Tab-separated table of C-alpha atoms in Angstrom:
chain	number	residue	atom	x	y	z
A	1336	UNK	CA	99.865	118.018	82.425
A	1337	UNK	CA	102.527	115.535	80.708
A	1338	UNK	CA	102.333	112.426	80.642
A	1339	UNK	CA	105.479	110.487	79.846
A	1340	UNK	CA	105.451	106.750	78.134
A	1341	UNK	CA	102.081	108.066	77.045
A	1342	UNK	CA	102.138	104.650	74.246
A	1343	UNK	CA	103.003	102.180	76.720
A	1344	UNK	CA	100.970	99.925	78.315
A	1345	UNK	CA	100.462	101.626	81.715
A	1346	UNK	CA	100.777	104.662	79.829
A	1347	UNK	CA	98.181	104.467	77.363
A	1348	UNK	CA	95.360	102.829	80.858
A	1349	UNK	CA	96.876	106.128	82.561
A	1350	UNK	CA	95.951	108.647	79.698
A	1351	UNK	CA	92.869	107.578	78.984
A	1352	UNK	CA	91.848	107.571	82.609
A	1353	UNK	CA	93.468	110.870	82.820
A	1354	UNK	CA	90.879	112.492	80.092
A	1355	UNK	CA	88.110	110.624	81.480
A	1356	UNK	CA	88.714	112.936	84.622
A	1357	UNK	CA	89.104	115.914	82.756
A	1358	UNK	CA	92.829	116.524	82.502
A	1359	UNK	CA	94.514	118.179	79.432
A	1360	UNK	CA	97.066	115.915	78.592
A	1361	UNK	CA	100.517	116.510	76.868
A	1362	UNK	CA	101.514	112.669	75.707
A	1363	UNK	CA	105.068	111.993	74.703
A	1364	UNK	CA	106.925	108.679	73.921
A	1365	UNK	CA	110.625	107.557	72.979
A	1366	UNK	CA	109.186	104.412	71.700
A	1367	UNK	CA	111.530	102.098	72.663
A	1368	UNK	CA	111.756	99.174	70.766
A	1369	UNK	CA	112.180	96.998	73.477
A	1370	UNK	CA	108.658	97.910	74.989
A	1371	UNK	CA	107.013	98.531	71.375
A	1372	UNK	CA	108.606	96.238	68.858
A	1373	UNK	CA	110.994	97.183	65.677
A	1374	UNK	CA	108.116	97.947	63.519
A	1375	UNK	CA	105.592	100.235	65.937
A	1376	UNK	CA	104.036	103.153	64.643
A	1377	UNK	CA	104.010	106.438	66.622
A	1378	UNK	CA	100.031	106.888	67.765
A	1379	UNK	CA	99.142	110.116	66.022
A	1380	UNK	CA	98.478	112.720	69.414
A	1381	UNK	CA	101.834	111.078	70.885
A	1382	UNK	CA	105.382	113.488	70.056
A	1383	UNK	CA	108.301	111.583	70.398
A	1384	UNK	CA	110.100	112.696	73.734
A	1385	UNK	CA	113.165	111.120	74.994
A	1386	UNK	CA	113.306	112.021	78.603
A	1387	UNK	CA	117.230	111.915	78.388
A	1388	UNK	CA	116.921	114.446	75.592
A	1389	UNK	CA	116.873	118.046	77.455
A	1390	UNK	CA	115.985	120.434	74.690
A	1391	UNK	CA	113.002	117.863	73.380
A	1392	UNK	CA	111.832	117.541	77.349
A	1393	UNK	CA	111.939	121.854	77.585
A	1394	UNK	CA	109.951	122.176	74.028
A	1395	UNK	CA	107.030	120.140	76.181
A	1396	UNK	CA	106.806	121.511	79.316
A	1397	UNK	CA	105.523	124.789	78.416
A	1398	UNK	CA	102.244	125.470	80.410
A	1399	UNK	CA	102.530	122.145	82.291
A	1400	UNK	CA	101.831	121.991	85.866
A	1401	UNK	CA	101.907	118.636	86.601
A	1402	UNK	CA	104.122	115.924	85.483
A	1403	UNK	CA	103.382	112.069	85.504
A	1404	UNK	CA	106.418	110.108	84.174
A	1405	UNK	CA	106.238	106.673	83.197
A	1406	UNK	CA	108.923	106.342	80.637
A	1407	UNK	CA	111.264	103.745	82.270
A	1408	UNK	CA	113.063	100.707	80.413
A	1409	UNK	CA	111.686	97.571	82.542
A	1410	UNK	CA	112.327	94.164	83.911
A	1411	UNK	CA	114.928	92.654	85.999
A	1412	UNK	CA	117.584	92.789	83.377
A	1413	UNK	CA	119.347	89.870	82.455
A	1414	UNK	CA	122.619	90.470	82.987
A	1415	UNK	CA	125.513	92.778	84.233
A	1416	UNK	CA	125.409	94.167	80.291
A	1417	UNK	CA	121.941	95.796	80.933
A	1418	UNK	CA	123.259	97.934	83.644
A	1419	UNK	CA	123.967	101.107	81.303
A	1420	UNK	CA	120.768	101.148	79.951
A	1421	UNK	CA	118.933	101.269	83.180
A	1422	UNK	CA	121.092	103.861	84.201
A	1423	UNK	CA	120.761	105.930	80.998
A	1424	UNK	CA	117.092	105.465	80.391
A	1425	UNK	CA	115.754	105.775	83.741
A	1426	UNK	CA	117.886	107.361	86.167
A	1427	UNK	CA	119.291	110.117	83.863
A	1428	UNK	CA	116.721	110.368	82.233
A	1429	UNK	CA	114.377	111.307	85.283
A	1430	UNK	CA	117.790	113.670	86.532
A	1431	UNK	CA	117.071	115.462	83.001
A	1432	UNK	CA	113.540	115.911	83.607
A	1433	UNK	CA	113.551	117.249	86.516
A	1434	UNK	CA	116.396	119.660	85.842
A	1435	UNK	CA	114.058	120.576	82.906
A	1436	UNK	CA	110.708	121.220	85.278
A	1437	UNK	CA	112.715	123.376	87.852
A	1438	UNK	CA	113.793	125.766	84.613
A	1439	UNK	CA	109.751	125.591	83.720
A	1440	UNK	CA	108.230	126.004	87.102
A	1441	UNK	CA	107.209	123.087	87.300
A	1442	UNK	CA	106.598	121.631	91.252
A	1443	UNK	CA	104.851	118.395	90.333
A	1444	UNK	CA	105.686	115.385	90.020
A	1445	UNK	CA	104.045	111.786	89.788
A	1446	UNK	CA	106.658	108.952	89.692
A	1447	UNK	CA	106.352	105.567	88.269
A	1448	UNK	CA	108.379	103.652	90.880
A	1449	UNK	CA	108.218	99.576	91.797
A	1450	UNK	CA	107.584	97.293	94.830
A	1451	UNK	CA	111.449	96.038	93.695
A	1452	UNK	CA	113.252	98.888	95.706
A	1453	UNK	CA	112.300	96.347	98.881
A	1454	UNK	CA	114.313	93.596	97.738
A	1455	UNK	CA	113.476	90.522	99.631
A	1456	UNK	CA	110.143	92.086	101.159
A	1457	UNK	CA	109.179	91.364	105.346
A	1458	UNK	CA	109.481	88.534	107.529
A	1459	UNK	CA	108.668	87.683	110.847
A	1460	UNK	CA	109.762	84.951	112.906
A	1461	UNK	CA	106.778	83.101	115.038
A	1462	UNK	CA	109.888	83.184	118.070
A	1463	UNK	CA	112.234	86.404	117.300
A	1464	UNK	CA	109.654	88.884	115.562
A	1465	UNK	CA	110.666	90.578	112.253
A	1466	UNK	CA	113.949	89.362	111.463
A	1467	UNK	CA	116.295	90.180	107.879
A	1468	UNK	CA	116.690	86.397	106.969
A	1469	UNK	CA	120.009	85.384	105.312
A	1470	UNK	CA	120.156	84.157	101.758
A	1471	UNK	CA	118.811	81.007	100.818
A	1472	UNK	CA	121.307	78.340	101.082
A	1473	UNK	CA	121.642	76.019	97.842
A	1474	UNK	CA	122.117	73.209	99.322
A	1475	UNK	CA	118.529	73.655	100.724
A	1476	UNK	CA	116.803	74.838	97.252
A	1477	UNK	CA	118.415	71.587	96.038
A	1478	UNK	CA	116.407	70.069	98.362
A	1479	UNK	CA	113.495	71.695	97.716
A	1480	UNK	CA	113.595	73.858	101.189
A	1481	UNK	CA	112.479	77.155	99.360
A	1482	UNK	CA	111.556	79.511	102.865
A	1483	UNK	CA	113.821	81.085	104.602
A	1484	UNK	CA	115.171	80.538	107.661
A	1485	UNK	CA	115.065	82.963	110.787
A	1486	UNK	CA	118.895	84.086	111.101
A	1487	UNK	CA	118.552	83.651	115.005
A	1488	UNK	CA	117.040	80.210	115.344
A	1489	UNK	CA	116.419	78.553	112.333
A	1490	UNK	CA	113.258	78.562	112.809
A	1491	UNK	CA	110.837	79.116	109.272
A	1492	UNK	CA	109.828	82.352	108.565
A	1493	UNK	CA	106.484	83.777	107.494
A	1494	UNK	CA	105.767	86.547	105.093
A	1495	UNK	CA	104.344	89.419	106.519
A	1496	UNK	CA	102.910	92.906	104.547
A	1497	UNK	CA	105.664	95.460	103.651
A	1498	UNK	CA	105.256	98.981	104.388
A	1499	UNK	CA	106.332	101.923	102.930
A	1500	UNK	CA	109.107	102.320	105.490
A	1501	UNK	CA	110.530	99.309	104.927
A	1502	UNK	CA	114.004	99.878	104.027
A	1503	UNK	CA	115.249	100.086	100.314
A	1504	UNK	CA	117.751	96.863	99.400
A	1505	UNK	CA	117.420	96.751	95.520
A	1506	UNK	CA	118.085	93.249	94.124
A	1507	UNK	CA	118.697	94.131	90.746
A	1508	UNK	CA	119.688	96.287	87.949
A	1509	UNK	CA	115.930	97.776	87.852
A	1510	UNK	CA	115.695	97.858	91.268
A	1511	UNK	CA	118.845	99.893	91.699
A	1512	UNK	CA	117.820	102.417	88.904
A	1513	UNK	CA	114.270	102.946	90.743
A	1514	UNK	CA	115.487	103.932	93.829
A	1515	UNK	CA	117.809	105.962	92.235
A	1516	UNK	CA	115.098	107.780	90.731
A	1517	UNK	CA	113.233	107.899	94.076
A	1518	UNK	CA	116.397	109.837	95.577
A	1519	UNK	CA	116.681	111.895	92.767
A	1520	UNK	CA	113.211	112.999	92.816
A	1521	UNK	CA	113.271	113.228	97.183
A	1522	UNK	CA	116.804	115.331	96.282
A	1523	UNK	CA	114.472	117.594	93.821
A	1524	UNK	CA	111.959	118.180	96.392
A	1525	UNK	CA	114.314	119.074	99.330
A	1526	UNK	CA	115.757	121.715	96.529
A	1527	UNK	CA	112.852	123.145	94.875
A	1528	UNK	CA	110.178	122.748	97.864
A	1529	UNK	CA	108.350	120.359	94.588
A	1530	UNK	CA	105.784	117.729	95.564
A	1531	UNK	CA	106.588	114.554	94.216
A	1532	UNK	CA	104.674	111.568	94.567
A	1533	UNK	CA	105.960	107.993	94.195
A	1534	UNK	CA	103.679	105.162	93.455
A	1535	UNK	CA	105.630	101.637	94.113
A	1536	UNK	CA	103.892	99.321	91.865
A	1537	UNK	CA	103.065	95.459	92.385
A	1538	UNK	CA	102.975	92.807	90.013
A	1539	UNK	CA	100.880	95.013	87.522
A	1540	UNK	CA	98.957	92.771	84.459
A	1541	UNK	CA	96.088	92.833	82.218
A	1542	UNK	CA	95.287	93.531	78.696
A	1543	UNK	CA	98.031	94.732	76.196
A	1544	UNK	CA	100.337	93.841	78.344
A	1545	UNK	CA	103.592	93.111	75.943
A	1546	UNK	CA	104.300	89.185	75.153
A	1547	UNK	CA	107.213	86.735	76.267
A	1548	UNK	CA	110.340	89.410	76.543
A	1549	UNK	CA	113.314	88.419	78.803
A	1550	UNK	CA	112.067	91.353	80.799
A	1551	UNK	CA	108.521	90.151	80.845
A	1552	UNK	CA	106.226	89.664	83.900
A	1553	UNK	CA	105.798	86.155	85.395
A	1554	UNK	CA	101.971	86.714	84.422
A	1555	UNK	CA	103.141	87.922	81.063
A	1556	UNK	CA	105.488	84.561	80.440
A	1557	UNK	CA	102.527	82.546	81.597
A	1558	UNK	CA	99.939	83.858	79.563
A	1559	UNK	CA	102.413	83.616	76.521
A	1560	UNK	CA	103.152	79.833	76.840
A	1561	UNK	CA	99.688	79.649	76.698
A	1562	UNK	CA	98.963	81.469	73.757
A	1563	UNK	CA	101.918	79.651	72.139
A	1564	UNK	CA	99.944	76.241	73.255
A	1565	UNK	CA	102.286	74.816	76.412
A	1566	UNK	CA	102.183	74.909	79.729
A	1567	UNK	CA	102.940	77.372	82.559
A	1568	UNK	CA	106.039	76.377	84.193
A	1569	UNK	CA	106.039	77.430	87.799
A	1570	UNK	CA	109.644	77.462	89.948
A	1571	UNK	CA	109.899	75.911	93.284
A	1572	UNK	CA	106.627	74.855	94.497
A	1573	UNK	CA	104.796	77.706	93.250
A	1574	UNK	CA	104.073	79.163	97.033
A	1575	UNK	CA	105.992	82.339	96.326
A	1576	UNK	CA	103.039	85.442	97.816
A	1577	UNK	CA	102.807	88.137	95.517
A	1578	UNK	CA	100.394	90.762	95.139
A	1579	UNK	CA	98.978	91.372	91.489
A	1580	UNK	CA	97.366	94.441	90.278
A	1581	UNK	CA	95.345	95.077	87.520
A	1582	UNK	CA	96.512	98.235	85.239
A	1583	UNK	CA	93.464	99.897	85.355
A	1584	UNK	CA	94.036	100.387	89.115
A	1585	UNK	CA	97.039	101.818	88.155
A	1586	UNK	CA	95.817	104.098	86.039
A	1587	UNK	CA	93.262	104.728	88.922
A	1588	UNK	CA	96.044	105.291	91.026
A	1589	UNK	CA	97.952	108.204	89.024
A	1590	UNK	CA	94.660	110.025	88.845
A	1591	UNK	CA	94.401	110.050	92.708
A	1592	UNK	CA	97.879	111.041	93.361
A	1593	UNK	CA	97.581	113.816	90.291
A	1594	UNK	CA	94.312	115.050	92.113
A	1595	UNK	CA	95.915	114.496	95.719
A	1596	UNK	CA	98.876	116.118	95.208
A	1597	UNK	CA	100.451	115.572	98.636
A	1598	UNK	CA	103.322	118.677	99.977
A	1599	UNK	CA	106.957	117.129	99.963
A	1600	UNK	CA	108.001	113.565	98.611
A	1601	UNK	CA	106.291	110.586	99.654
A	1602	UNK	CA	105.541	106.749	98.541
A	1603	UNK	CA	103.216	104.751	98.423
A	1604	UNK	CA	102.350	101.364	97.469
A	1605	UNK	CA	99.916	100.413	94.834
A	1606	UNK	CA	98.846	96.899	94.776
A	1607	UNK	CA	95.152	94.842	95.043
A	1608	UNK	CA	95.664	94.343	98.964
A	1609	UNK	CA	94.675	90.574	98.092
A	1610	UNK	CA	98.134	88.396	98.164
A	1611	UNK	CA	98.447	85.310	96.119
A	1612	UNK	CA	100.650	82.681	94.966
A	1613	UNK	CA	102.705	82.189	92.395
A	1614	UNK	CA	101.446	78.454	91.319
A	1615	UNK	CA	97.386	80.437	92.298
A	1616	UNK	CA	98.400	82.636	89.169
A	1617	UNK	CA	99.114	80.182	86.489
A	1618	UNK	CA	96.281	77.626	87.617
A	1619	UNK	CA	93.962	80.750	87.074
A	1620	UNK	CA	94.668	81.226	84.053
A	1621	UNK	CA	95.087	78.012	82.806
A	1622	UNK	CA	91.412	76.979	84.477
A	1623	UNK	CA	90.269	80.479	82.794
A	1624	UNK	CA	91.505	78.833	79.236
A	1625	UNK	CA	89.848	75.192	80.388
A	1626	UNK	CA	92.511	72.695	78.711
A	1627	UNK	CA	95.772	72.407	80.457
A	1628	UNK	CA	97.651	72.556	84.415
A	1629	UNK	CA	100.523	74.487	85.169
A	1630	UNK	CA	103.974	72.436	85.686
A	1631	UNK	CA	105.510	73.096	88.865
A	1632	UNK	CA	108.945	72.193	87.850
A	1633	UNK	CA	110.972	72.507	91.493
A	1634	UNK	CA	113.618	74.662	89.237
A	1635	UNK	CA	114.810	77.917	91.184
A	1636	UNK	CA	116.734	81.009	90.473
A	1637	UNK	CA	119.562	81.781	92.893
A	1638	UNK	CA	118.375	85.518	93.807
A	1639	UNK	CA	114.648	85.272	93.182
A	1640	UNK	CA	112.764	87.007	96.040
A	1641	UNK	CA	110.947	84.285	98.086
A	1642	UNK	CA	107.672	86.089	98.806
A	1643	UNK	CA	107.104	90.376	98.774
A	1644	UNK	CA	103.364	91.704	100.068
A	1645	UNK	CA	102.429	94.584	100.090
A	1646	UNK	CA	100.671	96.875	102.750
A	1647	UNK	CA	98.007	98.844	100.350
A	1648	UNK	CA	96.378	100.790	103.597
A	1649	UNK	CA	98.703	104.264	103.203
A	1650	UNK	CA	97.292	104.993	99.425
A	1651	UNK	CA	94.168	104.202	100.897
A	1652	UNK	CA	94.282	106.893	103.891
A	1653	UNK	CA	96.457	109.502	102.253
A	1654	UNK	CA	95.349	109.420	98.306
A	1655	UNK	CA	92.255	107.965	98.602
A	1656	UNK	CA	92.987	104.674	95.857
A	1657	UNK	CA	91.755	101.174	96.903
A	1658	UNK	CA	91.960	99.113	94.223
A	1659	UNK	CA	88.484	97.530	92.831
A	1660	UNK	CA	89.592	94.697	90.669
A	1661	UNK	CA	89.722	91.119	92.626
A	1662	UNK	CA	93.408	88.943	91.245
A	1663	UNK	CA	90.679	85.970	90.330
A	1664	UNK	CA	88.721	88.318	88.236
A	1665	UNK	CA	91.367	90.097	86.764
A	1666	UNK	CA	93.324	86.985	85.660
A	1667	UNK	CA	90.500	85.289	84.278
A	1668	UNK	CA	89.944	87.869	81.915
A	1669	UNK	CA	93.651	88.670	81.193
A	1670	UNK	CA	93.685	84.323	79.988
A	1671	UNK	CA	91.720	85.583	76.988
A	1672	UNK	CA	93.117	89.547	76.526
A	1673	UNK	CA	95.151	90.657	73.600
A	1674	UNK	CA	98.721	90.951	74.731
A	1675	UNK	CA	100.950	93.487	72.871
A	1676	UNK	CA	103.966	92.175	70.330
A	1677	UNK	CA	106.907	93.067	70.860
């Protein structure tokens, strides 16, 4: 099989799972150096693969019969400017590889996709049901009113778990290049009669994950003010739910859907099943260090997503993966974990 972003930090938990369970791997990296640093050595069994790169992609595909691509430039983006690379990198990118597996024969596919493609996540009202609440108003962050409203009544809103067929609303420049690379794959399916399984990851953290990056992880920025000797500073009140999930479920994850290998396209969301807070997140880890508090600093982002949960029970029924590592346990070890330079 190939394994793409085989020297990243999912992709190194994901190929080393991968052996454990027996599978011949084929590892290949571009090696960014926004995800490895200026200076980062090629590991020794990785070949340098740009996915974008059609001739490179063909001269590794020989004898493969599964593919699992991770190679994807991350993060929200920070502005308009990124847009091009997102596109390039990860939508194109994926378009070439695919192109490239149909010429091989190959039918199978593993995609690295994101809880992002949901946007603002679910929410029902305790009068109206599930209702799409309207953007938060600024005069009410001001205020420090963070939930949303119901668009009906006004009444508040409560978070509820998010399916799988929950409509796609990308939020961002990431988010728009992951669906697009969910519709190219569903598009390569429909063509080819190729099985292609997308796994919509949560918040995913633990050790190597990179350091501080403007594309960086909340857990990630946390755990690097730490390291650096301040504070976490939390936004709004630090209720935002999220669901965090440790990479070695991941990697758990890719070996299920690898060994599952479902008929047609389908998605699936891959997350602990155990919601918590935003302001839960940095007091873990600063309790797990023992000598300073998070800040919650009332500070918001206009466009941040208010609170996105995930419903884990589909990977669960149809692939078999429940993740096994608790958010308190995880986090308390990932206070102490090497982190990755970048």
């Amino acid at each position: 099989m190939l394994l793409t972003g085989a020297a990243g930090f999912i992709g190194t938990r994901i190929r080393a799972r991968l052996a454990d369970a027996g599978h011949d791997v084929v590892a290949v990296d571009a090696m960014l150096p926004a995800a490895h640093g200026q200076d980062a050595q090629l590991p020794a069994d990785v070949t340098r693969v740009d996915v974008r790169d059609a001739a490179a992609v063909a001269g590794v595909l020989e004898g493969v019969d599964v593919v699992c691509h991770q190679a994807a430039v991350v993060g929200a983006g920070v502005n308009a400017a990124d847009a091009p690379s997102y596109a390039s990198h990860n939508d194109l990118g994926t378009a070439v590889l695919l192109a490239e597996m149909f010429a091989a024969g190959c039918r199978r596919l593993v995609l690295a996709s994101s809880m992002v493609v949901y946007g603002q996540g679910r929410f029902v009202c305790p009068e109206h049901g599930d209702v799409e609440p309207q953007p938060r108003r600024r005069e009410d962050l001001d205020a420090g009113v963070f939930d949303h409203r119901c668009p009906v009544g006004g009444e508040r809103v409560d978070w509820a778990l998010v399916g799988e067929d929950a409509a796609l609303r990308p939020r961002s420049l990431y988010a728009a290049s992951k669906v697009a690379q969910e519709h190219f794959a569903l598009a390569w399916s429909e063509s080819t009669g190729g099985s292609v399984v997308a796994l919509r990851y949560h918040n995913v953290y633990g050790p190597g994950m990179p350091r501080d990056t403007p594309y960086s992880g909340v857990a990630a920025i946390f755990r690097s003010a730490l390291e650096a000797g301040d504070v976490p500073r939390v936004f709004e009140d630090g209720g935002q739910m999220r669901d965090f999930v440790h990479v070695d479920d991941i990697a758990a994850a890719n070996v299920a859907a690898v060994e599952a290998g479902p008929d047609g396209f389908d998605a699936f969301n891959v997350c602990s099943g155990r919601p918590v807070s935003i302001l839960d997140v940095a007091t873990e880890l600063c309790d797990a260090r023992g000598d300073v508090a998070p800040v919650v600093t009332g500070q918001y982002r206009s466009g941040d997503v208010r609170h996105i949960v995930a419903d884990p029970a589909k990977a669960e029924r149809v692939l078999g993966f429940r993740a096994v590592i608790d958010p308190a346990d995880g986090l308390t070890e990932f206070a102490t974990a090497p982190l990755r330079g970048v």
